[in-house]
């Protein structure tokens, strides 16, 4: 089995939750460490706390993946007698790199907010606040007849799904011409002689961000020395991405009952909620962490309630006046489920790539708040 480097893990994370998705104020990616270091064991935690770093070192991990960044503001000093400085010192002394995937993971498909929506058994989910839309490109490539399968197989993993349909391509047939020049190594024909060949034109929709990888895979699989292909930017737009999720519950429940469900599903030590306990809830908005700023977006989209953490008094009063229910399950309880989620995703990605590194979840984290 191969052993990845820190930079390889960064690349894997960038596929799961592209760092370009992160909010401008955020600080994601490698926080400290050597990109060239090899990684035999990875630990995943919500916070880059001293407890998480101690546990990672004790477990002989070379990498700690966290949701929250180690550094939010620009660094002016690293003093070993303050909490952040001591973590930097301890991690460097023990060859422990730290990588953060924060708002990029909140926004990404299959990320934190999808985990939260799934945990609460919501369906038909869409982003609550759209941050961007997938740009699509049509990749068209010409392949000699009877060699389509190998090229198609190289492109299927990059193709965009259309609704509930994947592996969507189109083929047309025709005749291509070419004259191999001196120095060429033609798959068909002879140097200096104009040739013609029966060819298939294959078309597939690809996300713009995946074009470099898709073209590289296609060229590697293509029998021609110089494959002919075209890239067409499209006005069609793909899937939207954004913060939070909004969806529906299978059955309508009262706000009071749903608050109890949220507490149970998230294993929250305590929750607060705003609104009449008897009001009916069907359409639900969620945002892990501090998502109260999205309550007006939730209201505009017809949500009955917003589930999040860190709700302030005046936000609660305004939502109450506007008729939107709020459930505050806490920052910790609405985000800690990312630990198991990322552990599973990274394990799967490593296995697919043939890496033998171990990924473990840090189970020592608790909510900093105690409920009396």
mmCIF file with all atom_site columns, C-alpha atoms in Angstrom, residues 234-306:
data_model
loop_
_atom_site.group_PDB
_atom_site.id
_atom_site.type_symbol
_atom_site.label_atom_id
_atom_site.label_alt_id
_atom_site.label_comp_id
_atom_site.label_asym_id
_atom_site.label_entity_id
_atom_site.label_seq_id
_atom_site.pdbx_PDB_ins_code
_atom_site.Cartn_x
_atom_site.Cartn_y
_atom_site.Cartn_z
_atom_site.occupancy
_atom_site.B_iso_or_equiv
_atom_site.pdbx_formal_charge
_atom_site.auth_seq_id
_atom_site.auth_comp_id
_atom_site.auth_asym_id
_atom_site.auth_atom_id
_atom_site.pdbx_PDB_model_num
ATOM 1  C CA . UNK A 1 234 ? -22.209 26.792 -21.686 1.00 0.00 ? 234 UNK A CA 1
ATOM 2  C CA . UNK A 1 235 ? -24.871 29.181 -20.484 1.00 0.00 ? 235 UNK A CA 1
ATOM 3  C CA . UNK A 1 236 ? -26.519 26.195 -18.807 1.00 0.00 ? 236 UNK A CA 1
ATOM 4  C CA . UNK A 1 237 ? -25.843 26.192 -15.108 1.00 0.00 ? 237 UNK A CA 1
ATOM 5  C CA . UNK A 1 238 ? -25.352 23.152 -12.927 1.00 0.00 ? 238 UNK A CA 1
ATOM 6  C CA . UNK A 1 239 ? -26.028 22.587 -9.259  1.00 0.00 ? 239 UNK A CA 1
ATOM 7  C CA . UNK A 1 240 ? -26.099 25.473 -6.822  1.00 0.00 ? 240 UNK A CA 1
ATOM 8  C CA . UNK A 1 241 ? -23.963 25.507 -3.700  1.00 0.00 ? 241 UNK A CA 1
ATOM 9  C CA . UNK A 1 242 ? -24.323 27.556 -0.584  1.00 0.00 ? 242 UNK A CA 1
ATOM 10 C CA . UNK A 1 243 ? -24.652 27.854 3.166   1.00 0.00 ? 243 UNK A CA 1
ATOM 11 C CA . UNK A 1 244 ? -27.320 26.035 5.121   1.00 0.00 ? 244 UNK A CA 1
ATOM 12 C CA . UNK A 1 245 ? -29.988 23.712 3.772   1.00 0.00 ? 245 UNK A CA 1
ATOM 13 C CA . UNK A 1 246 ? -33.758 23.902 3.478   1.00 0.00 ? 246 UNK A CA 1
ATOM 14 C CA . UNK A 1 247 ? -35.968 20.857 3.058   1.00 0.00 ? 247 UNK A CA 1
ATOM 15 C CA . UNK A 1 248 ? -39.034 19.099 4.397   1.00 0.00 ? 248 UNK A CA 1
ATOM 16 C CA . UNK A 1 249 ? -39.855 16.559 7.061   1.00 0.00 ? 249 UNK A CA 1
ATOM 17 C CA . UNK A 1 250 ? -41.698 13.378 6.152   1.00 0.00 ? 250 UNK A CA 1
ATOM 18 C CA . UNK A 1 251 ? -44.487 14.269 8.581   1.00 0.00 ? 251 UNK A CA 1
ATOM 19 C CA . UNK A 1 252 ? -45.716 17.518 10.128  1.00 0.00 ? 252 UNK A CA 1
ATOM 20 C CA . UNK A 1 253 ? -44.920 17.834 13.844  1.00 0.00 ? 253 UNK A CA 1
ATOM 21 C CA . UNK A 1 254 ? -45.361 20.497 16.482  1.00 0.00 ? 254 UNK A CA 1
ATOM 22 C CA . UNK A 1 255 ? -42.482 22.861 17.183  1.00 0.00 ? 255 UNK A CA 1
ATOM 23 C CA . UNK A 1 256 ? -42.212 21.529 20.726  1.00 0.00 ? 256 UNK A CA 1
ATOM 24 C CA . UNK A 1 257 ? -42.023 17.923 19.544  1.00 0.00 ? 257 UNK A CA 1
ATOM 25 C CA . UNK A 1 258 ? -39.528 18.814 16.817  1.00 0.00 ? 258 UNK A CA 1
ATOM 26 C CA . UNK A 1 259 ? -37.328 20.585 19.371  1.00 0.00 ? 259 UNK A CA 1
ATOM 27 C CA . UNK A 1 260 ? -37.275 17.351 21.387  1.00 0.00 ? 260 UNK A CA 1
ATOM 28 C CA . UNK A 1 261 ? -36.424 15.393 18.216  1.00 0.00 ? 261 UNK A CA 1
ATOM 29 C CA . UNK A 1 262 ? -33.542 17.761 17.452  1.00 0.00 ? 262 UNK A CA 1
ATOM 30 C CA . UNK A 1 263 ? -32.192 17.405 20.977  1.00 0.00 ? 263 UNK A CA 1
ATOM 31 C CA . UNK A 1 264 ? -32.307 13.619 20.718  1.00 0.00 ? 264 UNK A CA 1
ATOM 32 C CA . UNK A 1 265 ? -30.942 13.321 17.156  1.00 0.00 ? 265 UNK A CA 1
ATOM 33 C CA . UNK A 1 266 ? -28.010 15.649 17.858  1.00 0.00 ? 266 UNK A CA 1
ATOM 34 C CA . UNK A 1 267 ? -27.400 14.334 21.382  1.00 0.00 ? 267 UNK A CA 1
ATOM 35 C CA . UNK A 1 268 ? -27.478 17.960 22.565  1.00 0.00 ? 268 UNK A CA 1
ATOM 36 C CA . UNK A 1 269 ? -27.065 18.564 26.278  1.00 0.00 ? 269 UNK A CA 1
ATOM 37 C CA . UNK A 1 270 ? -29.742 21.250 26.095  1.00 0.00 ? 270 UNK A CA 1
ATOM 38 C CA . UNK A 1 271 ? -31.590 23.375 23.567  1.00 0.00 ? 271 UNK A CA 1
ATOM 39 C CA . UNK A 1 272 ? -33.559 26.620 23.364  1.00 0.00 ? 272 UNK A CA 1
ATOM 40 C CA . UNK A 1 273 ? -36.373 27.371 20.967  1.00 0.00 ? 273 UNK A CA 1
ATOM 41 C CA . UNK A 1 274 ? -38.379 30.386 19.881  1.00 0.00 ? 274 UNK A CA 1
ATOM 42 C CA . UNK A 1 275 ? -42.069 30.215 18.957  1.00 0.00 ? 275 UNK A CA 1
ATOM 43 C CA . UNK A 1 276 ? -45.330 28.606 20.041  1.00 0.00 ? 276 UNK A CA 1
ATOM 44 C CA . UNK A 1 277 ? -44.645 24.991 20.986  1.00 0.00 ? 277 UNK A CA 1
ATOM 45 C CA . UNK A 1 278 ? -47.900 23.944 19.316  1.00 0.00 ? 278 UNK A CA 1
ATOM 46 C CA . UNK A 1 279 ? -47.220 25.515 15.909  1.00 0.00 ? 279 UNK A CA 1
ATOM 47 C CA . UNK A 1 280 ? -46.896 23.026 13.080  1.00 0.00 ? 280 UNK A CA 1
ATOM 48 C CA . UNK A 1 281 ? -43.511 22.376 11.464  1.00 0.00 ? 281 UNK A CA 1
ATOM 49 C CA . UNK A 1 282 ? -43.003 20.802 8.031   1.00 0.00 ? 282 UNK A CA 1
ATOM 50 C CA . UNK A 1 283 ? -40.472 22.912 6.115   1.00 0.00 ? 283 UNK A CA 1
ATOM 51 C CA . UNK A 1 284 ? -37.145 23.158 7.951   1.00 0.00 ? 284 UNK A CA 1
ATOM 52 C CA . UNK A 1 285 ? -33.988 25.209 7.449   1.00 0.00 ? 285 UNK A CA 1
ATOM 53 C CA . UNK A 1 286 ? -30.698 24.230 9.073   1.00 0.00 ? 286 UNK A CA 1
ATOM 54 C CA . UNK A 1 287 ? -27.222 25.702 9.396   1.00 0.00 ? 287 UNK A CA 1
ATOM 55 C CA . UNK A 1 288 ? -24.511 24.154 11.530  1.00 0.00 ? 288 UNK A CA 1
ATOM 56 C CA . UNK A 1 289 ? -22.646 26.421 13.926  1.00 0.00 ? 289 UNK A CA 1
ATOM 57 C CA . UNK A 1 290 ? -23.591 30.110 14.022  1.00 0.00 ? 290 UNK A CA 1
ATOM 58 C CA . UNK A 1 291 ? -26.331 30.365 11.392  1.00 0.00 ? 291 UNK A CA 1
ATOM 59 C CA . UNK A 1 292 ? -28.850 32.755 12.889  1.00 0.00 ? 292 UNK A CA 1
ATOM 60 C CA . UNK A 1 293 ? -27.886 35.362 10.258  1.00 0.00 ? 293 UNK A CA 1
ATOM 61 C CA . UNK A 1 294 ? -29.766 33.166 7.767   1.00 0.00 ? 294 UNK A CA 1
ATOM 62 C CA . UNK A 1 295 ? -33.156 33.450 9.485   1.00 0.00 ? 295 UNK A CA 1
ATOM 63 C CA . UNK A 1 296 ? -34.516 35.982 6.965   1.00 0.00 ? 296 UNK A CA 1
ATOM 64 C CA . UNK A 1 297 ? -33.431 33.751 4.076   1.00 0.00 ? 297 UNK A CA 1
ATOM 65 C CA . UNK A 1 298 ? -35.244 30.887 5.806   1.00 0.00 ? 298 UNK A CA 1
ATOM 66 C CA . UNK A 1 299 ? -38.332 33.046 6.203   1.00 0.00 ? 299 UNK A CA 1
ATOM 67 C CA . UNK A 1 300 ? -38.299 34.127 2.539   1.00 0.00 ? 300 UNK A CA 1
ATOM 68 C CA . UNK A 1 301 ? -38.182 30.502 1.445   1.00 0.00 ? 301 UNK A CA 1
ATOM 69 C CA . UNK A 1 302 ? -41.145 29.550 3.575   1.00 0.00 ? 302 UNK A CA 1
ATOM 70 C CA . UNK A 1 303 ? -39.397 27.688 6.373   1.00 0.00 ? 303 UNK A CA 1
ATOM 71 C CA . UNK A 1 304 ? -41.386 27.043 9.530   1.00 0.00 ? 304 UNK A CA 1
ATOM 72 C CA . UNK A 1 305 ? -38.259 26.809 11.666  1.00 0.00 ? 305 UNK A CA 1
ATOM 73 C CA . UNK A 1 306 ? -34.490 27.330 11.496  1.00 0.00 ? 306 UNK A CA 1
#
